[in-house]
Amino acid sequence: MTGQPPPDPQSRPHRPGPPDEAEWDKAAVTFATEQLTRVRASATTWTGTVGTLLGLFGAVAIIGGPTKLTDVPSPTLRWIIVSLITSAGILAAASIVTGVRAANGATLRTSDNWSGSAYRAAVITNTDDALNWLRRARWTGLAAALTVFTIGLLGLISVAAQPKQKTATTAVIVDQTGTAACGPIGRTAKGQLTVNGTPIGNVRDITPVTACPAPSR
């Protein structure tokens, strides 16, 4: 022990920042102050896109929907598709409403205590609020798009899985007695020829026609 105080720890030399640090600080301030404007512009673009898609979806659902639903063979599946159409419309409308809320937001109001700090706090708060609404708009819009895709897929699968109906051939058949009969022809389980579902005995002549001739008076 020499009684001398310990030496002061050597401090690390100060390293100056990069030459353009002031420019980066200025850019950071500009980015922060313009963030709310960018978010609202993005929300406006998104709302316009969803609005266009909703218009096209509505035209398809109203004009072509009833015709396409009649092609779906299963009544249960038709009700499922109707429910999905309703859900898609609600989701698309919700996406537009939340997008409009994100694009407009609350109006900044000044007060007697208005200052740079108050403006900064208002911008941060409104930016967070706009981002949350924009996030909801995007999720509901994507959900609406997926629902519409599901509707189309179900319709295609149901129509593709439906067995094709065979078109009956219409013909004029003359039996051995000279009696003529006209109508759709077919066969019984034993293979006997039928006209309008009625078995025909020995057939002398068969003439295919597009339509049965009108009976003579």
PDB file of C-alpha atoms in Angstrom, residues 65-155:
ATOM      1  CA  GLY A  65     -75.123 -15.626 -60.327  1.00  0.00           C
ATOM      2  CA  PRO A  66     -78.699 -16.945 -60.598  1.00  0.00           C
ATOM      3  CA  THR A  67     -77.940 -18.612 -63.936  1.00  0.00           C
ATOM      4  CA  LYS A  68     -74.831 -20.311 -62.598  1.00  0.00           C
ATOM      5  CA  LEU A  69     -76.558 -21.441 -59.407  1.00  0.00           C
ATOM      6  CA  THR A  70     -79.098 -23.376 -61.439  1.00  0.00           C
ATOM      7  CA  ASP A  71     -76.228 -25.416 -62.856  1.00  0.00           C
ATOM      8  CA  VAL A  72     -75.243 -26.623 -59.372  1.00  0.00           C
ATOM      9  CA  PRO A  73     -76.988 -29.983 -58.856  1.00  0.00           C
ATOM     10  CA  SER A  74     -76.956 -30.116 -55.045  1.00  0.00           C
ATOM     11  CA  PRO A  75     -79.427 -27.860 -53.169  1.00  0.00           C
ATOM     12  CA  THR A  76     -77.167 -27.947 -50.097  1.00  0.00           C
ATOM     13  CA  LEU A  77     -74.206 -26.792 -52.148  1.00  0.00           C
ATOM     14  CA  ARG A  78     -76.302 -24.008 -53.647  1.00  0.00           C
ATOM     15  CA  TRP A  79     -77.107 -22.695 -50.169  1.00  0.00           C
ATOM     16  CA  ILE A  80     -73.428 -22.918 -49.226  1.00  0.00           C
ATOM     17  CA  ILE A  81     -72.496 -20.869 -52.286  1.00  0.00           C
ATOM     18  CA  VAL A  82     -75.175 -18.281 -51.483  1.00  0.00           C
ATOM     19  CA  SER A  83     -73.798 -18.004 -47.932  1.00  0.00           C
ATOM     20  CA  LEU A  84     -70.272 -17.578 -49.269  1.00  0.00           C
ATOM     21  CA  ILE A  85     -71.434 -14.880 -51.694  1.00  0.00           C
ATOM     22  CA  THR A  86     -73.015 -13.008 -48.789  1.00  0.00           C
ATOM     23  CA  SER A  87     -69.856 -13.389 -46.692  1.00  0.00           C
ATOM     24  CA  ALA A  88     -67.670 -12.157 -49.549  1.00  0.00           C
ATOM     25  CA  GLY A  89     -69.839  -9.082 -49.967  1.00  0.00           C
ATOM     26  CA  ILE A  90     -69.691  -8.294 -46.245  1.00  0.00           C
ATOM     27  CA  LEU A  91     -65.907  -8.747 -46.152  1.00  0.00           C
ATOM     28  CA  ALA A  92     -65.398  -6.560 -49.215  1.00  0.00           C
ATOM     29  CA  ALA A  93     -67.619  -3.843 -47.751  1.00  0.00           C
ATOM     30  CA  ALA A  94     -65.703  -4.047 -44.457  1.00  0.00           C
ATOM     31  CA  SER A  95     -62.438  -3.695 -46.364  1.00  0.00           C
ATOM     32  CA  ILE A  96     -63.693  -0.517 -48.039  1.00  0.00           C
ATOM     33  CA  VAL A  97     -64.980   0.967 -44.771  1.00  0.00           C
ATOM     34  CA  THR A  98     -61.750   0.282 -42.888  1.00  0.00           C
ATOM     35  CA  GLY A  99     -59.718   1.497 -45.866  1.00  0.00           C
ATOM     36  CA  VAL A 100     -61.635   4.780 -45.927  1.00  0.00           C
ATOM     37  CA  ARG A 101     -61.078   5.107 -42.177  1.00  0.00           C
ATOM     38  CA  ALA A 102     -57.346   4.591 -42.678  1.00  0.00           C
ATOM     39  CA  ALA A 103     -57.211   7.025 -45.599  1.00  0.00           C
ATOM     40  CA  ASN A 104     -59.025   9.839 -43.813  1.00  0.00           C
ATOM     41  CA  GLY A 105     -58.576   9.301 -40.097  1.00  0.00           C
ATOM     42  CA  ALA A 106     -59.045  11.965 -37.492  1.00  0.00           C
ATOM     43  CA  THR A 107     -58.441  15.619 -38.330  1.00  0.00           C
ATOM     44  CA  LEU A 108     -55.505  17.195 -36.503  1.00  0.00           C
ATOM     45  CA  ARG A 109     -56.735  20.063 -34.353  1.00  0.00           C
ATOM     46  CA  THR A 110     -54.564  22.758 -32.864  1.00  0.00           C
ATOM     47  CA  SER A 111     -54.944  24.237 -29.405  1.00  0.00           C
ATOM     48  CA  ASP A 112     -53.430  26.946 -27.239  1.00  0.00           C
ATOM     49  CA  ASN A 113     -50.704  24.501 -26.191  1.00  0.00           C
ATOM     50  CA  TRP A 114     -49.897  23.531 -29.773  1.00  0.00           C
ATOM     51  CA  SER A 115     -46.180  23.016 -30.270  1.00  0.00           C
ATOM     52  CA  GLY A 116     -43.689  20.836 -32.063  1.00  0.00           C
ATOM     53  CA  SER A 117     -43.945  18.177 -29.361  1.00  0.00           C
ATOM     54  CA  ALA A 118     -47.734  18.174 -29.561  1.00  0.00           C
ATOM     55  CA  TYR A 119     -47.607  17.904 -33.351  1.00  0.00           C
ATOM     56  CA  ARG A 120     -45.119  15.044 -33.129  1.00  0.00           C
ATOM     57  CA  ALA A 121     -47.334  13.165 -30.659  1.00  0.00           C
ATOM     58  CA  ALA A 122     -50.398  13.716 -32.856  1.00  0.00           C
ATOM     59  CA  VAL A 123     -48.608  12.457 -35.973  1.00  0.00           C
ATOM     60  CA  ILE A 124     -47.350   9.338 -34.179  1.00  0.00           C
ATOM     61  CA  THR A 125     -50.790   8.573 -32.738  1.00  0.00           C
ATOM     62  CA  ASN A 126     -52.611   9.096 -36.032  1.00  0.00           C
ATOM     63  CA  THR A 127     -49.999   7.089 -37.943  1.00  0.00           C
ATOM     64  CA  ASP A 128     -50.416   4.113 -35.622  1.00  0.00           C
ATOM     65  CA  ASP A 129     -54.187   4.422 -35.915  1.00  0.00           C
ATOM     66  CA  ALA A 130     -54.042   4.583 -39.724  1.00  0.00           C
ATOM     67  CA  LEU A 131     -51.711   1.580 -39.886  1.00  0.00           C
ATOM     68  CA  ASN A 132     -54.092  -0.471 -37.742  1.00  0.00           C
ATOM     69  CA  TRP A 133     -57.077   0.412 -39.951  1.00  0.00           C
ATOM     70  CA  LEU A 134     -55.072  -0.262 -43.119  1.00  0.00           C
ATOM     71  CA  ARG A 135     -54.051  -3.650 -41.745  1.00  0.00           C
ATOM     72  CA  ARG A 136     -57.726  -4.510 -41.128  1.00  0.00           C
ATOM     73  CA  ALA A 137     -58.632  -3.327 -44.627  1.00  0.00           C
ATOM     74  CA  ARG A 138     -56.018  -5.562 -46.213  1.00  0.00           C
ATOM     75  CA  TRP A 139     -56.944  -8.643 -44.200  1.00  0.00           C
ATOM     76  CA  THR A 140     -60.670  -8.288 -44.907  1.00  0.00           C
ATOM     77  CA  GLY A 141     -59.958  -7.604 -48.582  1.00  0.00           C
ATOM     78  CA  LEU A 142     -57.791 -10.696 -48.889  1.00  0.00           C
ATOM     79  CA  ALA A 143     -60.444 -12.747 -47.074  1.00  0.00           C
ATOM     80  CA  ALA A 144     -63.070 -11.496 -49.543  1.00  0.00           C
ATOM     81  CA  ALA A 145     -60.850 -12.439 -52.491  1.00  0.00           C
ATOM     82  CA  LEU A 146     -60.257 -15.930 -51.096  1.00  0.00           C
ATOM     83  CA  THR A 147     -63.993 -16.350 -50.510  1.00  0.00           C
ATOM     84  CA  VAL A 148     -64.755 -15.402 -54.113  1.00  0.00           C
ATOM     85  CA  PHE A 149     -62.096 -17.864 -55.296  1.00  0.00           C
ATOM     86  CA  THR A 150     -63.695 -20.582 -53.149  1.00  0.00           C
ATOM     87  CA  ILE A 151     -67.115 -19.829 -54.649  1.00  0.00           C
ATOM     88  CA  GLY A 152     -65.795 -20.209 -58.177  1.00  0.00           C
ATOM     89  CA  LEU A 153     -63.912 -23.376 -57.303  1.00  0.00           C
ATOM     90  CA  LEU A 154     -66.962 -25.003 -55.702  1.00  0.00           C
ATOM     91  CA  GLY A 155     -69.096 -24.100 -58.705  1.00  0.00           C
TER      92      GLY A 155
END
